[in-house]
Coordinates of N, CA, C and O in Angstrom, one line a residue:
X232 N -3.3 -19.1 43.8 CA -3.0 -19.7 42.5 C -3.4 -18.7 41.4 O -4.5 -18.1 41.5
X233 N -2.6 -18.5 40.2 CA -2.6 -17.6 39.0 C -3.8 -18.5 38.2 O -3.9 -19.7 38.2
X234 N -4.6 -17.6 37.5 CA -5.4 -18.5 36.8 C -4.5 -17.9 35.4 O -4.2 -16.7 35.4
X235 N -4.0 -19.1 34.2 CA -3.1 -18.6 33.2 C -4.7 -18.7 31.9 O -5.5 -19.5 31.7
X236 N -4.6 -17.8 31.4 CA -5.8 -17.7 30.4 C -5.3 -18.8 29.0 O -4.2 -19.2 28.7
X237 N -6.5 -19.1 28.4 CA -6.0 -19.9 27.3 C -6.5 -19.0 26.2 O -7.6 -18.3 26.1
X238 N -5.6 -19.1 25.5 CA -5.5 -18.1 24.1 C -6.4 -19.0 23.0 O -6.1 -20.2 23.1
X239 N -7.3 -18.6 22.0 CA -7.3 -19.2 20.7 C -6.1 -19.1 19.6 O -5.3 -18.3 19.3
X240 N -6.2 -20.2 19.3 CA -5.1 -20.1 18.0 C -6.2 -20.2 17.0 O -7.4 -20.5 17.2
X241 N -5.6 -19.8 16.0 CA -6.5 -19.8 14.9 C -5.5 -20.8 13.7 O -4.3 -21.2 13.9
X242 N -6.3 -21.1 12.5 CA -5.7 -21.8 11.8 C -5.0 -21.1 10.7 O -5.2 -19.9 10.5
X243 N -4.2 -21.9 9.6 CA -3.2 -21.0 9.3 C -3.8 -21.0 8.0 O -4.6 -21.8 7.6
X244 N -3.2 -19.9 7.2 CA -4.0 -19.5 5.7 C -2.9 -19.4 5.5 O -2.2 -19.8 6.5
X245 N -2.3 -18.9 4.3 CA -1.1 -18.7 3.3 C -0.5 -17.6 3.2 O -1.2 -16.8 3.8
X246 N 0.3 -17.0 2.8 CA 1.1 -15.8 2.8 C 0.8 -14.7 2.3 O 1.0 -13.5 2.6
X247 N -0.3 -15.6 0.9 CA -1.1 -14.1 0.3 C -2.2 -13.9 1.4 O -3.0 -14.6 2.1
X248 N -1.8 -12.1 0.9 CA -2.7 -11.4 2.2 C -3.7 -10.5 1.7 O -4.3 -9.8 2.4
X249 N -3.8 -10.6 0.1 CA -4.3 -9.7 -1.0 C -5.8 -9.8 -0.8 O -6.4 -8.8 -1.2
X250 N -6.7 -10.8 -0.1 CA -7.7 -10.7 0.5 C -8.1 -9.9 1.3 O -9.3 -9.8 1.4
X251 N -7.3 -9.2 2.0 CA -7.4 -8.7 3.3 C -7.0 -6.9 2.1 O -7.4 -5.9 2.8
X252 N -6.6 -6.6 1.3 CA -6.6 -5.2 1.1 C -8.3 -4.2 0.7 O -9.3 -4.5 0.0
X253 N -7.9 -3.0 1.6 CA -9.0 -2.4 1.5 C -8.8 -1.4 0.1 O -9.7 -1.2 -0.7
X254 N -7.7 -1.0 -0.1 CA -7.4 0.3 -0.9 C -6.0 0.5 -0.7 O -5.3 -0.3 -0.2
X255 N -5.4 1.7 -1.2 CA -4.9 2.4 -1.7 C -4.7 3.9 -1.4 O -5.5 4.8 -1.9
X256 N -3.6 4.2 -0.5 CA -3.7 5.8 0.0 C -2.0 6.5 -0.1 O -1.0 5.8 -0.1
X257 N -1.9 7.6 -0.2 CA -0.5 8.0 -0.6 C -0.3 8.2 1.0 O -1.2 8.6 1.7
X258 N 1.2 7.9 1.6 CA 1.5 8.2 2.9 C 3.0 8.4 2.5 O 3.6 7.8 1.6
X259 N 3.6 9.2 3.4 CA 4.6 9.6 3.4 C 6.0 8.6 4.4 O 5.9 7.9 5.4
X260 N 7.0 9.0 3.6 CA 8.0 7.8 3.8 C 9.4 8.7 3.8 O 9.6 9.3 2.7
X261 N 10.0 9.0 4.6 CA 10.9 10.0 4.6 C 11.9 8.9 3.6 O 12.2 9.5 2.6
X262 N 12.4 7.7 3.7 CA 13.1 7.0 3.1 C 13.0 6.8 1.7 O 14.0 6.4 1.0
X263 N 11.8 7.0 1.4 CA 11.1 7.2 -0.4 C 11.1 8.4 -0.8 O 10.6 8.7 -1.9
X264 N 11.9 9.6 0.2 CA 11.6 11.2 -0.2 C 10.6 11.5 -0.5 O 10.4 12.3 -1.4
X265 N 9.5 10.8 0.3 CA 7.9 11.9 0.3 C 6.9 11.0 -0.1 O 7.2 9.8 0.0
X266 N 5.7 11.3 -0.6 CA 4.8 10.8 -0.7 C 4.4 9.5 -2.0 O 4.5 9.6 -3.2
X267 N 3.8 8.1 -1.2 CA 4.1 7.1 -2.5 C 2.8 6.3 -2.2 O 2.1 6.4 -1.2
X268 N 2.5 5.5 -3.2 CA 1.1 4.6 -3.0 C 1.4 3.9 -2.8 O 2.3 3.2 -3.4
X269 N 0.1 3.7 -1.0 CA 0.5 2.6 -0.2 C -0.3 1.9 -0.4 O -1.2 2.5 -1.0
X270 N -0.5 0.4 -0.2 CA -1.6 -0.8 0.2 C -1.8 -0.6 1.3 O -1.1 -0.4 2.3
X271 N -3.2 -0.6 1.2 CA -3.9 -0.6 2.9 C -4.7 -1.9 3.4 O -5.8 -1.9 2.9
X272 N -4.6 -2.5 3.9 CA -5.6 -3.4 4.5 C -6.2 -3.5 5.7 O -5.6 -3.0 6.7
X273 N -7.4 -4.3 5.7 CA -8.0 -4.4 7.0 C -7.3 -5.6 7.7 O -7.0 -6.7 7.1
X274 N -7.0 -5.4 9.2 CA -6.6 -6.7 10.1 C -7.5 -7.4 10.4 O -7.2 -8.4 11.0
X275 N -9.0 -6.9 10.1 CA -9.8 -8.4 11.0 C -10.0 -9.4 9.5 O -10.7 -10.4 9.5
X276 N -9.3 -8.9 8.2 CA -9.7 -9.9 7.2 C -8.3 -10.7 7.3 O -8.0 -11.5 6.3
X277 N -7.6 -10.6 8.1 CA -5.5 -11.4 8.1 C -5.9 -12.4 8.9 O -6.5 -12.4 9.9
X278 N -5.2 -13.8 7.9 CA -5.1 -14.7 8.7 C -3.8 -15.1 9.3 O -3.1 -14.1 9.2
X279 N -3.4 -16.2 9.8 CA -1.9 -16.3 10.3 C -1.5 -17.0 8.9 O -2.3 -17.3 8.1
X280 N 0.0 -17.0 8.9 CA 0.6 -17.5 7.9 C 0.5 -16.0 6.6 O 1.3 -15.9 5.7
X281 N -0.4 -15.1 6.8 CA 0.0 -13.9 5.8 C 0.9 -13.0 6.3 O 1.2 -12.7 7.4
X282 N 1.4 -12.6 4.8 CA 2.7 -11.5 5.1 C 2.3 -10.7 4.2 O 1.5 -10.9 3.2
X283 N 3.1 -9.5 4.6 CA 3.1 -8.6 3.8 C 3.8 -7.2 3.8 O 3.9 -6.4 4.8
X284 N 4.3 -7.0 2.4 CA 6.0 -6.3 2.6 C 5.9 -4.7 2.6 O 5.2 -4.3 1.7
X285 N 6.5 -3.8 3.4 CA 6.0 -2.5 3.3 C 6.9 -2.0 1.8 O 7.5 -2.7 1.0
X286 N 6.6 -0.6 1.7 CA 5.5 0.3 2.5 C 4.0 -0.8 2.6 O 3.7 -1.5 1.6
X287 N 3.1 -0.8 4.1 CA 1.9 -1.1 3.7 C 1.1 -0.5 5.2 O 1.8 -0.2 6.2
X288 N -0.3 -0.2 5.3 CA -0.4 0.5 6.4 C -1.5 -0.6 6.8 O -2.1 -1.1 5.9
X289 N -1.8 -0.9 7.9 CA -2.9 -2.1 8.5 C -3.8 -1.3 9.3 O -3.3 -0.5 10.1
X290 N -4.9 -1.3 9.1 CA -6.0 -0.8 10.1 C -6.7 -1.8 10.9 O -7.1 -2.8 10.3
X291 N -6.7 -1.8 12.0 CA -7.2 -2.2 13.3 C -8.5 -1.4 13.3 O -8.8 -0.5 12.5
X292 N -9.6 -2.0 14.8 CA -10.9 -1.2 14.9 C -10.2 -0.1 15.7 O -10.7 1.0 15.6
X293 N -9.2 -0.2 16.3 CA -8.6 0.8 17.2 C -7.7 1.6 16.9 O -7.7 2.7 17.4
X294 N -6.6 1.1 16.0 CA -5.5 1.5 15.8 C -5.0 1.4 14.8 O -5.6 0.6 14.0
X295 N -3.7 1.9 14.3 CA -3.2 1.5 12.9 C -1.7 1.1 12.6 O -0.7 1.7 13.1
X296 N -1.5 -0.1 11.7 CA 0.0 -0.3 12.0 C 1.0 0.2 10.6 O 0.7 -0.2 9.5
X297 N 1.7 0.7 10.9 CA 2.5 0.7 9.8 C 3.4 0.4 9.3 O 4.3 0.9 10.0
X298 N 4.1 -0.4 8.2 CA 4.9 -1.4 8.1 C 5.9 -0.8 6.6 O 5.8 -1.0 5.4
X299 N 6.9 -0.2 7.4 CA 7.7 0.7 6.5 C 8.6 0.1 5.5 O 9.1 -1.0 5.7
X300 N 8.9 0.8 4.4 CA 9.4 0.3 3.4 C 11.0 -0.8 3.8 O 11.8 -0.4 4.6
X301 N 11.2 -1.7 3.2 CA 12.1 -2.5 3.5 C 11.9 -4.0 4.9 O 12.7 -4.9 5.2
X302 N 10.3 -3.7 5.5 CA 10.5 -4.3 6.1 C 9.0 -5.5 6.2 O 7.9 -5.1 6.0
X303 N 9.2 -6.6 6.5 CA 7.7 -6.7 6.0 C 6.7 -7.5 7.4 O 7.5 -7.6 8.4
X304 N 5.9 -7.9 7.5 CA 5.0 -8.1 8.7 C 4.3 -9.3 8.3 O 3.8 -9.3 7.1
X305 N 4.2 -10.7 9.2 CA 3.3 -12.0 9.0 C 2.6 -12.1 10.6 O 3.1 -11.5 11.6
X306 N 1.3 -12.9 10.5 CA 1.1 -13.0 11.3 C 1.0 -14.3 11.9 O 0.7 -15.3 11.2
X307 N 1.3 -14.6 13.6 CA 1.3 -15.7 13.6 C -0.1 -16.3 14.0 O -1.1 -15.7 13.6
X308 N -0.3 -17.4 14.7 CA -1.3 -18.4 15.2 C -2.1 -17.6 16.2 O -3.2 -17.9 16.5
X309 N -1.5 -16.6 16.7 CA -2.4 -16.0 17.7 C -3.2 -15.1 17.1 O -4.3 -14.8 17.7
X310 N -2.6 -14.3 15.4 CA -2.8 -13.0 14.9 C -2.2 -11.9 15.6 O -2.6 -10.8 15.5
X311 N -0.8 -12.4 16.4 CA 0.1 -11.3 16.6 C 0.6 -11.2 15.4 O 0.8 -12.3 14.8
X312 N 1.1 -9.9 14.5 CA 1.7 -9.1 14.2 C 3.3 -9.1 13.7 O 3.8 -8.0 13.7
X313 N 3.7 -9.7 13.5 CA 5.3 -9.8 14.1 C 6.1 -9.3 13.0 O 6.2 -10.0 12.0
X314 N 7.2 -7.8 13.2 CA 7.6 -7.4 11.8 C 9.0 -7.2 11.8 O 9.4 -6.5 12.6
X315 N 9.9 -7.9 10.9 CA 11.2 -8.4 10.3 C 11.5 -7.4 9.4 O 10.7 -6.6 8.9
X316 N 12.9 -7.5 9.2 CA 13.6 -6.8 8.2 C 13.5 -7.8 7.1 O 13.5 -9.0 7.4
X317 N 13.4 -7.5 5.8 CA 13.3 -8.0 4.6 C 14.4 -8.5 4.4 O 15.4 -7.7 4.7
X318 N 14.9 -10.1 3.7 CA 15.5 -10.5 3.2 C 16.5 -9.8 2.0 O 15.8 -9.1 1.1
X319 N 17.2 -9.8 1.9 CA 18.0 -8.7 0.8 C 18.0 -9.8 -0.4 O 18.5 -9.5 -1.5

């Protein structure tokens, strides 16, 4: 028998994710022709239900995400991640 793990869900917060920004760093965007000021935030302050539209870069304790211009990133109930092309 597989033991299936149970996941926490967490509860949902709102779209603004402006809580969760740390700063401000210039990163390069070959689509913007070079260097532009990005929003940076931390991920352990994102709840589910926030989004947020690139350019924007997310730091993790481990890793870093980056969420390129045109497209933008919400997260869900688990705090996956999940990133879409922007509505035109």
């Amino acid at each position: 028998e597989v033991h299936q793990p149970s996941l926490r869900r967490y509860l949902p917060g709102t779209k603004d994710a402006s809580s969760a920004i740390k700063g401000y760093r210039q990163a390069y965007f070959e689509e913007k022709g070079g260097f532009i000021n990005t929003t940076v935030y931390d991920n352990s302050l994102l709840k589910p239900g926030n989004q947020i539209a690139g350019p924007a870069i997310v730091e993790y304790a481990t890793t870093t995400l980056v969420i390129p211009p045109g497209l933008k990133a919400y997260w869900d109930e688990w705090l996956n991640a999940i990133i879409n092309q922007e509505a035109k």
